[in-house]
Amino acid sequence: GENVEQHPSTLSVQEGDSAVIKCTYSDSASNYFPWYKQELGKGPQLIIDIRSNVGEKKDQRIAVTLNKTAKHFSLHITETQPEDSAVYFCAASSLSGGYNKLIFGAGTRLAVHP
Amino acid sequence: SAVISQKPSRDICQRGTSLTIQCQVDSQVTMMFWYRQQPGQSLTLIATANQGSEATYESGFVIDKFPISRPNLTFSTLTVSNMSPEDSSIYLCSVEIHGARTEAFFGQGTRLTVV
């Protein structure tokens, strides 16, 4: 089955710096790669996703890149702000039975210091 | 989009007892998903619940321990049975909405502590 590894487990940056989180996956059949942000006491919330027919996607300060050959994808946050502090999870999935069975990475705790 | 309400938001339970967690969605959905998030860990899928049929459990999870009900297209319950301290986790309900964009939505979670 699918296995997703995520690094680093913790990341501390100064406000305004960039943050990069990397994930690798094992199942070449996976074709959907979402990223979630989880704030304390809340459920995960989708922040950006990418499908395997696209190499890069950007949404304001957030971007995701995908390298299908190497089976890795990354989240890039530019101009970080204190409100970006949270736990970030990557996930990989393929459509099965009409829905995406998400396999999550272990998470990255991002701290943005003013 | 979807708004998911989970009850209770947190509970402290005695070992050996059972707790039923409720999940209410503001729209009709075919599949509902239950996840466990152990302290400081990632999310692990427990089972998928389709209305009108038995839930499908992932490896390592069994119906006797985590019975699930799915009486209609907007509601589901997960019961954690015969609890032990190892069951202390956050339990999350999720749905997937298909539209212009496919997106999974999560409830805020139920933080369970077993003492």
GROMACS .gro file of C-alpha atoms in nm:
model
  229
    1GLY     CA    1   0.000   0.000   0.000
    2GLU     CA    2   0.089   0.365  -0.013
    3ASN     CA    3   0.343   0.510   0.229
    4VAL     CA    4   0.407   0.882   0.266
    5GLU     CA    5   0.713   1.024   0.437
    6GLN     CA    6   0.730   1.390   0.538
    7HIS     CA    7   1.025   1.607   0.643
    8PRO     CA    8   1.110   1.794   0.850
    9SER     CA    9   0.901   1.712   1.155
   10THR     CA   10   0.955   2.061   1.294
   11LEU     CA   11   1.048   2.384   1.120
   12SER     CA   12   1.121   2.718   1.275
   13VAL     CA   13   1.156   3.030   1.061
   14GLN     CA   14   1.162   3.406   1.104
   15GLU     CA   15   0.869   3.606   0.981
   16GLY     CA   16   0.919   3.691   0.615
   17ASP     CA   17   1.139   3.391   0.543
   18SER     CA   18   1.034   3.101   0.323
   19ALA     CA   19   0.941   2.755   0.448
   20VAL     CA   20   0.969   2.432   0.252
   21ILE     CA   21   0.820   2.097   0.350
   22LYS     CA   22   0.896   1.783   0.151
   23CYS     CA   23   0.711   1.456   0.107
   24THR     CA   24   0.781   1.134  -0.077
   25TYR     CA   25   0.534   0.864  -0.168
   26SER     CA   26   0.572   0.503  -0.269
   27ASP     CA   27   0.274   0.411  -0.487
   28SER     CA   28   0.317   0.520  -0.847
   29ALA     CA   29  -0.061   0.491  -0.891
   30SER     CA   30  -0.118   0.788  -0.659
   31ASN     CA   31  -0.237   1.086  -0.857
   32TYR     CA   32  -0.372   1.337  -0.605
   33PHE     CA   33  -0.155   1.522  -0.352
   34PRO     CA   34  -0.326   1.760  -0.110
   35TRP     CA   35  -0.173   1.964   0.169
   36TYR     CA   36  -0.358   2.036   0.491
   37LYS     CA   37  -0.306   2.290   0.767
   38GLN     CA   38  -0.415   2.197   1.117
   39GLU     CA   39  -0.438   2.461   1.385
   40LEU     CA   40  -0.465   2.374   1.751
   41GLY     CA   41  -0.802   2.227   1.842
   42LYS     CA   42  -0.924   2.219   1.484
   43GLY     CA   43  -0.956   1.967   1.207
   44PRO     CA   44  -0.722   1.976   0.907
   45GLN     CA   45  -0.807   2.226   0.635
   46LEU     CA   46  -0.706   2.195   0.272
   47ILE     CA   47  -0.470   2.472   0.165
   48ILE     CA   48  -0.358   2.354  -0.177
   49ASP     CA   49  -0.355   2.039  -0.385
   50ILE     CA   50  -0.200   1.912  -0.706
   51ARG     CA   51  -0.278   1.635  -0.946
   52SER     CA   52  -0.027   1.419  -1.125
   53ASN     CA   53  -0.081   1.584  -1.462
   54VAL     CA   54   0.057   1.912  -1.326
   55GLY     CA   55   0.411   1.988  -1.211
   56GLU     CA   56   0.350   2.304  -1.011
   57LYS     CA   57   0.062   2.500  -0.870
   58LYS     CA   58   0.061   2.833  -0.693
   59ASP     CA   59  -0.192   3.017  -0.481
   60GLN     CA   60  -0.069   3.353  -0.353
   61ARG     CA   61   0.209   3.277  -0.100
   62ILE     CA   62   0.168   2.901  -0.124
   63ALA     CA   63   0.301   2.674  -0.397
   64VAL     CA   64   0.327   2.302  -0.446
   65THR     CA   65   0.562   2.117  -0.680
   66LEU     CA   66   0.539   1.757  -0.790
   67ASN     CA   67   0.806   1.532  -0.937
   68LYS     CA   68   0.633   1.213  -1.048
   69THR     CA   69   0.950   1.043  -1.159
   70ALA     CA   70   1.113   1.084  -0.820
   71LYS     CA   71   0.780   1.042  -0.637
   72HIS     CA   72   0.815   1.352  -0.428
   73PHE     CA   73   0.621   1.672  -0.380
   74SER     CA   74   0.689   1.984  -0.180
   75LEU     CA   75   0.504   2.272  -0.017
   76HIS     CA   76   0.657   2.617  -0.039
   77ILE     CA   77   0.534   2.907   0.175
   78THR     CA   78   0.687   3.245   0.099
   79GLU     CA   79   0.683   3.559   0.312
   80THR     CA   80   0.578   3.360   0.616
   81GLN     CA   81   0.359   3.524   0.879
   82PRO     CA   82   0.297   3.428   1.242
   83GLU     CA   83  -0.051   3.306   1.145
   84ASP     CA   84   0.113   3.043   0.924
   85SER     CA   85   0.222   2.868   1.245
   86ALA     CA   86   0.044   2.532   1.250
   87VAL     CA   87   0.095   2.165   1.172
   88TYR     CA   88   0.105   2.086   0.801
   89PHE     CA   89   0.024   1.744   0.657
   90CYS     CA   90   0.085   1.616   0.309
   91ALA     CA   91  -0.119   1.330   0.170
   92ALA     CA   92  -0.125   1.106  -0.134
   93SER     CA   93  -0.412   0.918  -0.285
   94SER     CA   94  -0.562   0.767  -0.593
   95LEU     CA   95  -0.927   0.755  -0.681
   96SER     CA   96  -1.073   0.421  -0.575
   97GLY     CA   97  -1.440   0.330  -0.561
   98GLY     CA   98  -1.531   0.690  -0.639
   99TYR     CA   99  -1.338   0.854  -0.360
  100ASN     CA  100  -0.982   0.943  -0.262
  101LYS     CA  101  -0.835   0.727   0.011
  102LEU     CA  102  -0.591   0.967   0.170
  103ILE     CA  103  -0.263   0.846   0.318
  104PHE     CA  104  -0.109   1.118   0.533
  105GLY     CA  105   0.246   1.207   0.612
  106ALA     CA  106   0.357   1.240   0.973
  107GLY     CA  107   0.316   1.617   0.978
  108THR     CA  108   0.543   1.921   1.011
  109ARG     CA  109   0.506   2.163   1.298
  110LEU     CA  110   0.586   2.507   1.157
  111ALA     CA  111   0.666   2.793   1.392
  112VAL     CA  112   0.697   3.143   1.247
  113HIS     CA  113   0.864   3.384   1.486
  114PRO     CA  114   0.792   3.759   1.467
  115SER     CA  115  -1.807   2.310   0.071
  116ALA     CA  116  -1.925   2.122   0.377
  117VAL     CA  117  -1.964   2.208   0.742
  118ILE     CA  118  -1.912   1.917   0.979
  119SER     CA  119  -2.017   1.918   1.342
  120GLN     CA  120  -1.881   1.661   1.583
  121LYS     CA  121  -2.005   1.587   1.931
  122PRO     CA  122  -1.865   1.573   2.189
  123SER     CA  123  -1.566   1.797   2.128
  124ARG     CA  124  -1.383   1.630   2.413
  125ASP     CA  125  -1.443   1.374   2.684
  126ILE     CA  126  -1.264   1.197   2.965
  127CYS     CA  127  -1.377   0.837   3.006
  128GLN     CA  128  -1.310   0.549   3.238
  129ARG     CA  129  -1.140   0.245   3.097
  130GLY     CA  130  -1.376  -0.035   3.002
  131THR     CA  131  -1.656   0.202   2.903
  132SER     CA  132  -1.769   0.304   2.554
  133LEU     CA  133  -1.812   0.644   2.391
  134THR     CA  134  -2.020   0.727   2.087
  135ILE     CA  135  -1.908   1.019   1.872
  136GLN     CA  136  -2.159   1.189   1.646
  137CYS     CA  137  -2.086   1.352   1.311
  138GLN     CA  138  -2.339   1.575   1.136
  139VAL     CA  139  -2.283   1.719   0.786
  140ASP     CA  140  -2.474   2.012   0.640
  141SER     CA  141  -2.518   1.840   0.304
  142GLN     CA  142  -2.589   1.492   0.176
  143VAL     CA  143  -2.276   1.288   0.110
  144THR     CA  144  -2.222   0.936  -0.009
  145MET     CA  145  -1.913   0.850   0.191
  146MET     CA  146  -1.812   0.952   0.539
  147PHE     CA  147  -1.471   0.876   0.681
  148TRP     CA  148  -1.348   0.828   1.036
  149TYR     CA  149  -0.986   0.898   1.129
  150ARG     CA  150  -0.781   0.859   1.443
  151GLN     CA  151  -0.506   1.104   1.530
  152GLN     CA  152  -0.295   0.987   1.822
  153PRO     CA  153  -0.121   1.256   2.029
  154GLY     CA  154   0.130   1.441   1.812
  155GLN     CA  155   0.081   1.196   1.528
  156SER     CA  156  -0.066   1.189   1.182
  157LEU     CA  157  -0.414   1.088   1.073
  158THR     CA  158  -0.494   0.720   1.024
  159LEU     CA  159  -0.809   0.611   0.847
  160ILE     CA  160  -1.026   0.385   1.063
  161ALA     CA  161  -1.308   0.313   0.820
  162THR     CA  162  -1.529   0.446   0.545
  163ALA     CA  163  -1.905   0.452   0.594
  164ASN     CA  164  -2.152   0.437   0.310
  165GLN     CA  165  -2.517   0.496   0.384
  166GLY     CA  166  -2.716   0.175   0.392
  167SER     CA  167  -2.425  -0.065   0.408
  168GLU     CA  168  -2.168  -0.184   0.658
  169ALA     CA  169  -1.860   0.025   0.705
  170THR     CA  170  -1.533  -0.082   0.547
  171TYR     CA  171  -1.251  -0.102   0.800
  172GLU     CA  172  -0.881  -0.049   0.742
  173SER     CA  173  -0.618  -0.294   0.851
  174GLY     CA  174  -0.578  -0.288   1.227
  175PHE     CA  175  -0.931  -0.170   1.299
  176VAL     CA  176  -1.227  -0.400   1.366
  177ILE     CA  177  -1.599  -0.352   1.388
  178ASP     CA  178  -1.625  -0.491   1.742
  179LYS     CA  179  -1.393  -0.221   1.870
  180PHE     CA  180  -1.513   0.066   1.647
  181PRO     CA  181  -1.874   0.005   1.545
  182ILE     CA  182  -2.003   0.265   1.300
  183SER     CA  183  -2.355   0.362   1.209
  184ARG     CA  184  -2.463   0.551   0.898
  185PRO     CA  185  -2.841   0.588   0.917
  186ASN     CA  186  -2.872   0.860   0.651
  187LEU     CA  187  -2.674   1.075   0.410
  188THR     CA  188  -2.591   1.348   0.663
  189PHE     CA  189  -2.509   1.163   0.983
  190SER     CA  190  -2.276   0.898   1.122
  191THR     CA  191  -2.159   0.774   1.459
  192LEU     CA  192  -1.838   0.607   1.569
  193THR     CA  193  -1.831   0.415   1.895
  194VAL     CA  194  -1.506   0.344   2.073
  195SER     CA  195  -1.581   0.030   2.273
  196ASN     CA  196  -1.426  -0.114   2.587
  197MET     CA  197  -1.181   0.172   2.603
  198SER     CA  198  -0.825   0.154   2.729
  199PRO     CA  199  -0.571   0.436   2.775
  200GLU     CA  200  -0.426   0.343   2.434
  201ASP     CA  201  -0.751   0.468   2.277
  202SER     CA  202  -0.674   0.822   2.391
  203SER     CA  203  -0.668   1.013   2.065
  204ILE     CA  204  -0.845   1.269   1.855
  205TYR     CA  205  -1.115   1.113   1.640
  206LEU     CA  206  -1.209   1.302   1.324
  207CYS     CA  207  -1.498   1.272   1.086
  208SER     CA  208  -1.444   1.365   0.722
  209VAL     CA  209  -1.637   1.389   0.397
  210GLU     CA  210  -1.527   1.436   0.040
  211ILE     CA  211  -1.711   1.683  -0.178
  212HIS     CA  212  -1.687   1.649  -0.555
  213GLY     CA  213  -1.745   1.954  -0.764
  214ALA     CA  214  -1.532   2.197  -0.957
  215ARG     CA  215  -1.276   2.091  -0.704
  216THR     CA  216  -1.259   1.769  -0.507
  217GLU     CA  217  -1.191   1.846  -0.146
  218ALA     CA  218  -1.197   1.661   0.184
  219PHE     CA  219  -1.351   1.844   0.479
  220PHE     CA  220  -1.290   1.754   0.840
  221GLY     CA  221  -1.478   1.806   1.159
  222GLN     CA  222  -1.302   1.975   1.449
  223GLY     CA  223  -1.240   1.639   1.611
  224THR     CA  224  -1.327   1.470   1.938
  225ARG     CA  225  -1.045   1.467   2.188
  226LEU     CA  226  -1.079   1.149   2.393
  227THR     CA  227  -0.883   1.080   2.709
  228VAL     CA  228  -0.919   0.740   2.873
  229VAL     CA  229  -0.818   0.714   3.237
   0.00000   0.00000   0.00000
